[in-house]
Short mmCIF file of C-alpha atoms in Angstrom, two decimals:
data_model
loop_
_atom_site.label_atom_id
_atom_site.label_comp_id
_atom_site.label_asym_id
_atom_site.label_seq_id
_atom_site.Cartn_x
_atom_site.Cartn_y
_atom_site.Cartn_z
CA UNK A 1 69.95 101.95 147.75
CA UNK A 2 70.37 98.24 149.82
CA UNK A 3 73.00 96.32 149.20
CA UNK A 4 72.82 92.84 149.66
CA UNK A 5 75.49 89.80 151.14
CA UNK A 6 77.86 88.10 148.97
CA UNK A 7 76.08 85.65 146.09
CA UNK A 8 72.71 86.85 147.46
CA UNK A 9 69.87 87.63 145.29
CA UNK A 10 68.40 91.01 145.68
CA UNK A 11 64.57 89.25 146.46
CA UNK A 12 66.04 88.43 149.66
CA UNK A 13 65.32 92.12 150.63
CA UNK A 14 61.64 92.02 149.53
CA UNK A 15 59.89 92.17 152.94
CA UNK A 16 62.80 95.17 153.88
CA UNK A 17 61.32 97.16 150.14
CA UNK A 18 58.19 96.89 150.83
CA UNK A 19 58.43 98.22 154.43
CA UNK A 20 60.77 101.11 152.52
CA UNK A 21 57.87 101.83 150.37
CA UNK A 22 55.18 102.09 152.59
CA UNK A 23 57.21 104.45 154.17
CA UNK A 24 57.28 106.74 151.18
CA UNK A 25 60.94 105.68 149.95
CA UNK A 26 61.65 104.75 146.86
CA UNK A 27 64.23 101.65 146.66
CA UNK A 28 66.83 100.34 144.03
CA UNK A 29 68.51 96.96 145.16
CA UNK A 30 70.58 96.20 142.05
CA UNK A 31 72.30 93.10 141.91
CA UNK A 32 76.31 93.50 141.98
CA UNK A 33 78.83 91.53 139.65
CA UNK A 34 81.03 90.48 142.62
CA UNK A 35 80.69 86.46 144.01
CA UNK A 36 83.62 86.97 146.05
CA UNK A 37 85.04 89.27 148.10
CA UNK A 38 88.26 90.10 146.01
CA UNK A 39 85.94 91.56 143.52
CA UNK A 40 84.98 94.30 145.73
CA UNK A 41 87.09 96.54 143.38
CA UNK A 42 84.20 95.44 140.35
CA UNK A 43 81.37 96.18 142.29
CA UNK A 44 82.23 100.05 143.22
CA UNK A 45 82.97 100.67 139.26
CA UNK A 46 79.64 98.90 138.60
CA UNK A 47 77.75 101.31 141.30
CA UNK A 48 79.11 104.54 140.47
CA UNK A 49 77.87 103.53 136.88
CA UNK A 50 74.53 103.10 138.24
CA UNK A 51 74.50 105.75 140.15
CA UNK A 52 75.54 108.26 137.40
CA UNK A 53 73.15 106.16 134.51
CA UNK A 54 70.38 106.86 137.01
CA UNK A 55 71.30 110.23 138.54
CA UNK A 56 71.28 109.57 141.76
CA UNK A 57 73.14 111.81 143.75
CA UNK A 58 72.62 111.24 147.56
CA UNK A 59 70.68 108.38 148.77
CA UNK A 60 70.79 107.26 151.76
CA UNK A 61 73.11 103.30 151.65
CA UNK A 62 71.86 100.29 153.77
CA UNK A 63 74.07 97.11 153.06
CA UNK A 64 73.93 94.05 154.74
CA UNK A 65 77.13 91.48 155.67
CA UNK A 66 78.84 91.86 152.52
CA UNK A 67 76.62 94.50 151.14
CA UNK A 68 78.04 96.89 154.44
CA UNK A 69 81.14 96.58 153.46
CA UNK A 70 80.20 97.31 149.60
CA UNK A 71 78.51 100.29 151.39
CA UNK A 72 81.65 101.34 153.28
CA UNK A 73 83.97 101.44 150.52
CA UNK A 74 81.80 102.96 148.50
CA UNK A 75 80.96 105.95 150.76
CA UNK A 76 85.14 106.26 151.06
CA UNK A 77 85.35 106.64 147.53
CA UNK A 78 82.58 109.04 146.65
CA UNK A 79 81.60 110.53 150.09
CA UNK A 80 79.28 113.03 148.23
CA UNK A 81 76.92 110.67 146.45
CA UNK A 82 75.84 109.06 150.23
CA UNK A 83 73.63 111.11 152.87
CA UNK A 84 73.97 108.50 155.37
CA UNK A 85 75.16 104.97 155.35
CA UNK A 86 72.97 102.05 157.49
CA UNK A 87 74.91 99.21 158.37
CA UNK A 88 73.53 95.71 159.32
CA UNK A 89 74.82 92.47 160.91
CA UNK A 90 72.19 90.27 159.36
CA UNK A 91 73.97 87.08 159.57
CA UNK A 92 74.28 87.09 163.60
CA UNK A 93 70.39 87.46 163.59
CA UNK A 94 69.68 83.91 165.22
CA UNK A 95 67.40 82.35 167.01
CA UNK A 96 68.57 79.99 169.90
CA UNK A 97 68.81 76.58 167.51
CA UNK A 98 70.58 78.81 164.71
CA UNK A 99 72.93 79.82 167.17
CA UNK A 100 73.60 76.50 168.75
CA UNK A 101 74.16 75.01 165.40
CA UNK A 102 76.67 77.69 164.13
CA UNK A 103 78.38 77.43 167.55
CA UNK A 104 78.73 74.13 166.54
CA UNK A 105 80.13 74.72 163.35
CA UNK A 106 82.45 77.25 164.47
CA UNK A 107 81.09 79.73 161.84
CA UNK A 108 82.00 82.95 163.14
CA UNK A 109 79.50 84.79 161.14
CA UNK A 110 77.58 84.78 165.00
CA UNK A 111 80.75 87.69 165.59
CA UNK A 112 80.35 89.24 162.27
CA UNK A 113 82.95 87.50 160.59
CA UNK A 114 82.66 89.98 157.58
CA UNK A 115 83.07 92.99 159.89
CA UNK A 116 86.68 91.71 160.45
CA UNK A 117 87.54 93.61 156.81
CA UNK A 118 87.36 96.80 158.76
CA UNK A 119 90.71 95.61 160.75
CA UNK A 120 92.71 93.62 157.72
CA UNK A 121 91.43 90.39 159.63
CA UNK A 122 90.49 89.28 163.04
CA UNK A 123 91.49 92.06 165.45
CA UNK A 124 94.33 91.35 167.80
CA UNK A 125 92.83 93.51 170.79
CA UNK A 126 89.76 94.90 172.56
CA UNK A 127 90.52 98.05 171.08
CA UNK A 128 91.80 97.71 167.37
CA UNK A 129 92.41 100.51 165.33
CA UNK A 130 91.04 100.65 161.59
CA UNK A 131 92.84 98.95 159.50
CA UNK A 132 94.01 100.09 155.72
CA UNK A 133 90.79 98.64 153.94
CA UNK A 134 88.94 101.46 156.43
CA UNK A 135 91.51 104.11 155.38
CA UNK A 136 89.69 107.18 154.75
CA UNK A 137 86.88 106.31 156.81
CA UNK A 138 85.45 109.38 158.51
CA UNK A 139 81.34 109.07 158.48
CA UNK A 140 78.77 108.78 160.40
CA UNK A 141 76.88 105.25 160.06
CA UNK A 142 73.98 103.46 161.77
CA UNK A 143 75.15 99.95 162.75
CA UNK A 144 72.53 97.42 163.55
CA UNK A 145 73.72 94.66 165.86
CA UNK A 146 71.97 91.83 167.01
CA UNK A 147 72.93 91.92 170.64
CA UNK A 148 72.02 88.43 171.62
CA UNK A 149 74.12 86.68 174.28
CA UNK A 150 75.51 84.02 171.67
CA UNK A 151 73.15 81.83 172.38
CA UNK A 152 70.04 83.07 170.88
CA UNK A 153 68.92 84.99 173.56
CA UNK A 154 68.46 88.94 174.02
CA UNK A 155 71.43 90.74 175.89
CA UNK A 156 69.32 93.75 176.07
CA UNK A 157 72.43 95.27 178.72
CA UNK A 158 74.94 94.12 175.85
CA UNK A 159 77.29 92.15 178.34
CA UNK A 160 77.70 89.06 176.24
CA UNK A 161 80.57 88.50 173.38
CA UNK A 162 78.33 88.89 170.49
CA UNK A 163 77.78 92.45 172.01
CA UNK A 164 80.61 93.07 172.45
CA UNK A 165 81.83 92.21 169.08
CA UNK A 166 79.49 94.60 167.69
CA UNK A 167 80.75 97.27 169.85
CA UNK A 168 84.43 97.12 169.54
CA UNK A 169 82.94 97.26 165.29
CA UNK A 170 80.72 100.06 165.93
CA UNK A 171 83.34 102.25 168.44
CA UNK A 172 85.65 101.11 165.60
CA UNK A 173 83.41 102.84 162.75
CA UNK A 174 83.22 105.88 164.61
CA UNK A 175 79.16 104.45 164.13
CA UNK A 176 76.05 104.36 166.34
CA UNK A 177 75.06 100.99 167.48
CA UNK A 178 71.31 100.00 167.32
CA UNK A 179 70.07 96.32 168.73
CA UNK A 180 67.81 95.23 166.01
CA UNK A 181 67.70 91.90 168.16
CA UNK A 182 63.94 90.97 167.69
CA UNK A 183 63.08 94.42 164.82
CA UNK A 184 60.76 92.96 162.63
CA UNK A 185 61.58 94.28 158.66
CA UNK A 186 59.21 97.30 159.22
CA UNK A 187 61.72 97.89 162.53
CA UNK A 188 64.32 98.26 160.17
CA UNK A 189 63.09 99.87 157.75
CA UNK A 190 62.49 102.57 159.74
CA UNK A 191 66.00 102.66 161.01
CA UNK A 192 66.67 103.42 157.54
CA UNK A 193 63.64 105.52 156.45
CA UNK A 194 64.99 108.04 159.53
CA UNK A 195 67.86 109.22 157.41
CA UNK A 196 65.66 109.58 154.22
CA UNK A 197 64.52 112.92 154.78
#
């Protein structure tokens, strides 16, 4: 089951599917009521419906930006209808112009401004603990970071703040952090496909 970002239409995931199928899976990326992230509340009633309409009883969970954190709470509130949850920091995913123009902008997104729901907000420290929306959290999860050096660029020794953000997120998580920096769909798909079996 994918989950996609805030306001995002599941198509956006088509490339990711079809890599998924030709790996054998099978893939459901149903579209969520929520447009905003109050409404997170909405979309876990509306996915335990699907999941119990359809039966499903332990897929694996990929979510991306807003979709991980869909995925998150929802694998806190029914930890036995997930085998394994695969996190993904889609957003940060730039190339060097994307990244010069969001640096521009200010749009934090290049940190994994989402991500900051795991501490109530921006963390404080290098070393933040969970905060209450993470309450309960106690899984194993595959986080895919883009470790690029903020400006675009591979950081392939993960020394550079965007990094570093995903680490302090990942330690956070209790997850495993993989650089899908440069993974084509297909890369990521098989990311997920690895916890399918």
């Amino acid at each position: 089951v994918a989950l996609t970002g805030l306001k995002a239409e599941p198509s956006v995931l088509q490339g990711l599917c079809d890599a998924l199928a030709a790996r054998g899976c099978e893939v459901l990326v149903p579209r969520l009521p929520g447009m905003a992230e109050k409404e997170l509340e909405t979309d876990m009633k509306a996915l335990i419906a699907l999941f119990d309409w359809l039966g499903l009883s332990n897929p694996v969970l990929y979510g991306y930006d807003w979709g991980a954190i869909r995925a998150c709470k929802f694998k806190m509130l029914h930890p036995k209808r997930v085998k394994y949850v695969v996190l993904e920091n889609r957003a940060a995913n730039m190339d060097p112009q994307q990244c010069k123009e969001a640096m521009r902008r200010g749009d934090m997104t290049i940190y994994g401004g989402v991500f900051t729901w795991f501490f109530d907000g921006w963390p404080s420290s290098k070393d933040p603990p969970l905060g209450t929306n993470m309450k309960g959290w106690k899984y194993k999860a595959d986080f895919l970071w883009p470790c690029h050096n903020g400006s675009g660029k591979p950081d392939p020794k993960h020394t550079g703040s965007v990094a570093k953000f995903g680490a302090m997120y990942v330690k956070a998580a209790k997850g495993k952090l993989v650089d899908c920096w440069g993974m084509s769909e297909d890369d990521i798909a098989g990311q997920i496909a690895s916890h399918c079996k």
